[in-house]
């Protein structure tokens, strides 16, 4: 069962989530920026810096790719850790993106939606902050993760699993049934093990392979 989201709605969600995260970050004392995020080996600051680099150009990405030996995950981590922006500049950069439809080269508008939804939770959940995902945006992002998992897995492989959202009319795949709120299905599909306690079904489905 696929849902479609038009471009204007997609970017409206991206803008809203970026602005909300900027507000969260603006109120954090320095020590909270050093809290471990849900991304392995990344702090809150590292995740925020990664999001602040969402408008990076080809030259910046090429340099990072060379340094990382053209390994995707290593490149992403390298650019975030090396990011020279201060906390205030990260916040300002996120706010400056609101209203822009620019993406990094060779990605669709769905990737920044997925990025900001998941990474906002990577930051907020360890800080004990509640920021529920918009359901329609979470569905669109989850469908993108499923799409990627069938072509170039960057998280858990989702073959042989039947994902069922309990808070919205959405399901996908066939096999072992895993069900729960769409926000937690998305986080689990993106490799966040904290989501397993919010789902019913086979947790081993979401182990990276």
mmCIF file of C-alpha atoms in Angstrom:
data_model
loop_
_atom_site.group_PDB
_atom_site.id
_atom_site.type_symbol
_atom_site.label_atom_id
_atom_site.label_comp_id
_atom_site.label_asym_id
_atom_site.label_seq_id
_atom_site.Cartn_x
_atom_site.Cartn_y
_atom_site.Cartn_z
ATOM 1 C CA UNK A 1 0.000 0.000 0.000
ATOM 2 C CA UNK A 2 1.782 3.140 -1.202
ATOM 3 C CA UNK A 3 1.005 6.708 -0.279
ATOM 4 C CA UNK A 4 2.086 9.650 -2.353
ATOM 5 C CA UNK A 5 3.022 13.064 -1.050
ATOM 6 C CA UNK A 6 3.249 16.031 -3.373
ATOM 7 C CA UNK A 7 6.334 18.192 -3.505
ATOM 8 C CA UNK A 8 4.832 21.198 -1.740
ATOM 9 C CA UNK A 9 3.693 19.087 1.202
ATOM 10 C CA UNK A 10 7.066 17.347 1.393
ATOM 11 C CA UNK A 11 8.948 20.635 1.592
ATOM 12 C CA UNK A 12 6.464 22.075 4.068
ATOM 13 C CA UNK A 13 7.236 19.194 6.409
ATOM 14 C CA UNK A 14 10.973 19.606 5.867
ATOM 15 C CA UNK A 15 10.738 23.321 6.678
ATOM 16 C CA UNK A 16 8.635 22.720 9.787
ATOM 17 C CA UNK A 17 10.946 20.020 11.130
ATOM 18 C CA UNK A 18 14.107 22.034 10.472
ATOM 19 C CA UNK A 19 12.662 25.085 12.204
ATOM 20 C CA UNK A 20 11.483 23.023 15.180
ATOM 21 C CA UNK A 21 14.865 21.336 15.567
ATOM 22 C CA UNK A 22 16.627 24.690 15.370
ATOM 23 C CA UNK A 23 14.441 25.886 18.254
ATOM 24 C CA UNK A 24 15.333 22.778 20.290
ATOM 25 C CA UNK A 25 19.055 23.203 19.655
ATOM 26 C CA UNK A 26 18.999 26.927 20.379
ATOM 27 C CA UNK A 27 17.883 26.209 23.934
ATOM 28 C CA UNK A 28 20.520 23.583 24.725
ATOM 29 C CA UNK A 29 23.401 24.315 27.108
ATOM 30 C CA UNK A 30 26.818 23.284 25.785
ATOM 31 C CA UNK A 31 27.008 20.065 27.790
ATOM 32 C CA UNK A 32 23.788 18.774 26.181
ATOM 33 C CA UNK A 33 25.353 19.057 22.746
ATOM 34 C CA UNK A 34 27.853 16.403 23.875
ATOM 35 C CA UNK A 35 25.164 13.837 24.800
ATOM 36 C CA UNK A 36 25.430 10.611 22.731
ATOM 37 C CA UNK A 37 22.741 10.523 20.054
ATOM 38 C CA UNK A 38 20.906 7.481 18.734
ATOM 39 C CA UNK A 39 23.469 7.370 15.897
ATOM 40 C CA UNK A 40 26.299 5.102 16.980
ATOM 41 C CA UNK A 41 29.393 7.124 17.948
ATOM 42 C CA UNK A 42 27.695 10.426 17.114
ATOM 43 C CA UNK A 43 26.909 13.119 19.651
ATOM 44 C CA UNK A 44 23.944 15.473 19.453
ATOM 45 C CA UNK A 45 26.350 18.032 18.009
ATOM 46 C CA UNK A 46 27.554 15.632 15.293
ATOM 47 C CA UNK A 47 23.991 14.875 14.164
ATOM 48 C CA UNK A 48 23.077 18.554 14.161
ATOM 49 C CA UNK A 49 26.210 19.386 12.172
ATOM 50 C CA UNK A 50 25.320 16.700 9.630
ATOM 51 C CA UNK A 51 21.899 18.273 9.113
ATOM 52 C CA UNK A 52 23.500 21.708 8.807
ATOM 53 C CA UNK A 53 25.503 20.391 5.844
ATOM 54 C CA UNK A 54 22.380 19.523 3.853
ATOM 55 C CA UNK A 55 23.258 22.098 1.195
ATOM 56 C CA UNK A 56 26.813 20.886 0.598
ATOM 57 C CA UNK A 57 28.006 21.151 -2.981
ATOM 58 C CA UNK A 58 29.855 18.753 -5.276
ATOM 59 C CA UNK A 59 33.313 20.082 -4.351
ATOM 60 C CA UNK A 60 32.736 19.596 -0.614
ATOM 61 C CA UNK A 61 31.321 16.108 -1.098
ATOM 62 C CA UNK A 62 34.147 15.092 -3.416
ATOM 63 C CA UNK A 63 36.786 16.109 -0.871
ATOM 64 C CA UNK A 64 35.025 14.177 1.878
ATOM 65 C CA UNK A 65 34.646 11.146 -0.400
ATOM 66 C CA UNK A 66 38.378 11.085 -1.150
ATOM 67 C CA UNK A 67 39.288 11.371 2.547
ATOM 68 C CA UNK A 68 36.965 8.497 3.433
ATOM 69 C CA UNK A 69 38.150 6.205 0.650
ATOM 70 C CA UNK A 70 34.784 6.596 -1.086
ATOM 71 C CA UNK A 71 32.994 4.769 1.752
ATOM 72 C CA UNK A 72 29.554 6.319 2.153
ATOM 73 C CA UNK A 73 29.082 6.004 5.909
ATOM 74 C CA UNK A 74 32.649 7.058 6.619
ATOM 75 C CA UNK A 75 32.180 10.109 4.390
ATOM 76 C CA UNK A 76 29.009 11.173 6.219
ATOM 77 C CA UNK A 77 30.667 10.775 9.619
ATOM 78 C CA UNK A 78 33.826 12.573 8.481
ATOM 79 C CA UNK A 79 31.955 15.623 7.217
ATOM 80 C CA UNK A 80 29.908 15.904 10.414
ATOM 81 C CA UNK A 81 32.870 15.602 12.761
ATOM 82 C CA UNK A 82 35.047 17.952 10.721
ATOM 83 C CA UNK A 83 32.272 20.542 10.420
ATOM 84 C CA UNK A 84 33.762 23.792 11.781
ATOM 85 C CA UNK A 85 30.443 25.450 12.613
ATOM 86 C CA UNK A 86 29.789 26.593 16.168
ATOM 87 C CA UNK A 87 26.576 25.640 17.942
ATOM 88 C CA UNK A 88 25.088 29.030 17.124
ATOM 89 C CA UNK A 89 26.104 28.734 13.485
ATOM 90 C CA UNK A 90 24.531 25.278 13.218
ATOM 91 C CA UNK A 91 21.252 26.684 14.524
ATOM 92 C CA UNK A 92 21.443 29.651 12.160
ATOM 93 C CA UNK A 93 22.250 27.389 9.224
ATOM 94 C CA UNK A 94 19.239 25.163 9.894
ATOM 95 C CA UNK A 95 16.976 28.198 10.104
ATOM 96 C CA UNK A 96 18.412 29.575 6.875
ATOM 97 C CA UNK A 97 17.316 26.428 5.038
ATOM 98 C CA UNK A 98 13.630 27.089 5.708
ATOM 99 C CA UNK A 99 11.990 28.009 2.428
ATOM 100 C CA UNK A 100 14.802 26.576 0.298
ATOM 101 C CA UNK A 101 14.314 23.532 -1.906
ATOM 102 C CA UNK A 102 17.975 22.876 -2.489
ATOM 103 C CA UNK A 103 19.332 19.357 -1.994
ATOM 104 C CA UNK A 104 22.793 17.863 -2.151
ATOM 105 C CA UNK A 105 23.679 16.519 -5.622
ATOM 106 C CA UNK A 106 21.981 13.336 -6.845
ATOM 107 C CA UNK A 107 19.303 13.009 -4.151
ATOM 108 C CA UNK A 108 15.572 13.577 -4.282
ATOM 109 C CA UNK A 109 13.482 15.749 -1.961
ATOM 110 C CA UNK A 110 12.541 12.598 -0.069
ATOM 111 C CA UNK A 111 16.040 12.204 1.357
ATOM 112 C CA UNK A 112 16.066 15.498 3.304
ATOM 113 C CA UNK A 113 12.600 14.599 4.630
ATOM 114 C CA UNK A 114 13.854 11.222 5.815
ATOM 115 C CA UNK A 115 17.026 12.788 7.190
ATOM 116 C CA UNK A 116 15.356 15.460 9.273
ATOM 117 C CA UNK A 117 12.632 13.173 10.629
ATOM 118 C CA UNK A 118 15.006 10.448 11.807
ATOM 119 C CA UNK A 119 17.823 12.701 12.959
ATOM 120 C CA UNK A 120 15.474 14.918 14.941
ATOM 121 C CA UNK A 121 14.557 11.809 16.939
ATOM 122 C CA UNK A 122 18.254 10.883 17.166
ATOM 123 C CA UNK A 123 18.676 14.158 19.024
ATOM 124 C CA UNK A 124 15.427 14.517 20.951
ATOM 125 C CA UNK A 125 14.988 11.013 22.362
ATOM 126 C CA UNK A 126 18.354 10.852 24.203
ATOM 127 C CA UNK A 127 17.657 14.330 25.578
ATOM 128 C CA UNK A 128 14.298 13.200 26.945
ATOM 129 C CA UNK A 129 12.384 15.523 24.617
ATOM 130 C CA UNK A 130 9.138 14.553 22.908
ATOM 131 C CA UNK A 131 8.712 15.596 19.295
ATOM 132 C CA UNK A 132 6.213 13.308 17.536
ATOM 133 C CA UNK A 133 6.624 12.895 13.798
ATOM 134 C CA UNK A 134 3.815 14.036 11.494
ATOM 135 C CA UNK A 135 2.172 10.771 10.488
ATOM 136 C CA UNK A 136 1.930 11.467 6.753
ATOM 137 C CA UNK A 137 5.570 12.552 6.623
ATOM 138 C CA UNK A 138 6.647 9.450 8.560
ATOM 139 C CA UNK A 139 4.783 7.234 6.073
ATOM 140 C CA UNK A 140 6.485 8.934 3.119
ATOM 141 C CA UNK A 141 9.897 8.579 4.759
ATOM 142 C CA UNK A 142 9.291 4.932 5.656
ATOM 143 C CA UNK A 143 8.323 4.170 2.084
ATOM 144 C CA UNK A 144 11.607 5.720 0.997
ATOM 145 C CA UNK A 145 13.551 3.511 3.411
ATOM 146 C CA UNK A 146 11.722 0.451 2.074
ATOM 147 C CA UNK A 147 12.529 1.584 -1.483
ATOM 148 C CA UNK A 148 16.227 1.947 -0.610
ATOM 149 C CA UNK A 149 16.314 -1.389 1.233
ATOM 150 C CA UNK A 150 15.339 -3.167 -1.962
ATOM 151 C CA UNK A 151 18.063 -1.507 -4.026
ATOM 152 C CA UNK A 152 20.988 -0.311 -1.936
ATOM 153 C CA UNK A 153 20.536 -1.154 1.748
ATOM 154 C CA UNK A 154 22.029 1.475 4.059
ATOM 155 C CA UNK A 155 20.225 0.094 7.093
ATOM 156 C CA UNK A 156 18.512 -3.189 7.979
ATOM 157 C CA UNK A 157 17.413 -5.417 5.119
ATOM 158 C CA UNK A 158 13.625 -5.436 5.019
ATOM 159 C CA UNK A 159 12.977 -8.401 2.752
ATOM 160 C CA UNK A 160 10.718 -11.113 4.115
ATOM 161 C CA UNK A 161 8.968 -8.788 6.523
ATOM 162 C CA UNK A 162 5.424 -7.445 6.602
ATOM 163 C CA UNK A 163 5.419 -3.960 8.131
ATOM 164 C CA UNK A 164 2.058 -2.786 9.482
ATOM 165 C CA UNK A 165 1.380 0.641 10.981
ATOM 166 C CA UNK A 166 -1.139 0.627 13.826
ATOM 167 C CA UNK A 167 -1.874 4.356 13.811
ATOM 168 C CA UNK A 168 -2.467 4.893 10.093
ATOM 169 C CA UNK A 169 -3.664 2.758 7.197
ATOM 170 C CA UNK A 170 -0.307 1.636 5.852
ATOM 171 C CA UNK A 171 1.484 -1.655 5.344
ATOM 172 C CA UNK A 172 4.175 -3.007 3.054
ATOM 173 C CA UNK A 173 5.991 -6.223 2.271
ATOM 174 C CA UNK A 174 5.250 -9.844 3.048
ATOM 175 C CA UNK A 175 6.613 -12.355 5.530
ATOM 176 C CA UNK A 176 7.128 -11.949 9.258
ATOM 177 C CA UNK A 177 4.658 -9.408 10.629
ATOM 178 C CA UNK A 178 6.035 -6.420 12.541
ATOM 179 C CA UNK A 179 3.561 -3.798 13.686
ATOM 180 C CA UNK A 180 3.467 -0.568 15.645
ATOM 181 C CA UNK A 181 3.126 3.203 15.243
ATOM 182 C CA UNK A 182 4.615 4.418 11.971
ATOM 183 C CA UNK A 183 7.174 6.631 13.757
ATOM 184 C CA UNK A 184 8.685 3.580 15.453
ATOM 185 C CA UNK A 185 8.539 1.480 12.295
ATOM 186 C CA UNK A 186 10.521 4.205 10.545
ATOM 187 C CA UNK A 187 13.114 4.425 13.304
ATOM 188 C CA UNK A 188 13.498 0.653 13.403
ATOM 189 C CA UNK A 189 13.826 0.478 9.626
ATOM 190 C CA UNK A 190 16.478 3.193 9.859
ATOM 191 C CA UNK A 191 18.462 1.045 12.280
ATOM 192 C CA UNK A 192 17.520 2.552 15.659
ATOM 193 C CA UNK A 193 17.239 -0.361 18.084
ATOM 194 C CA UNK A 194 15.409 1.770 20.669
ATOM 195 C CA UNK A 195 12.343 1.394 18.442
ATOM 196 C CA UNK A 196 12.109 -2.353 19.012
ATOM 197 C CA UNK A 197 10.416 -1.938 22.398
ATOM 198 C CA UNK A 198 7.606 -0.005 20.692
ATOM 199 C CA UNK A 199 6.880 -2.715 18.114
ATOM 200 C CA UNK A 200 5.326 -6.152 18.078
ATOM 201 C CA UNK A 201 7.038 -8.773 15.963
ATOM 202 C CA UNK A 202 10.505 -10.061 15.142
ATOM 203 C CA UNK A 203 13.129 -7.609 16.332
ATOM 204 C CA UNK A 204 15.852 -9.534 14.492
ATOM 205 C CA UNK A 205 14.277 -8.271 11.275
ATOM 206 C CA UNK A 206 15.888 -4.919 11.939
ATOM 207 C CA UNK A 207 19.455 -6.064 12.517
ATOM 208 C CA UNK A 208 21.891 -4.584 10.012
ATOM 209 C CA UNK A 209 23.332 -7.162 7.632
#
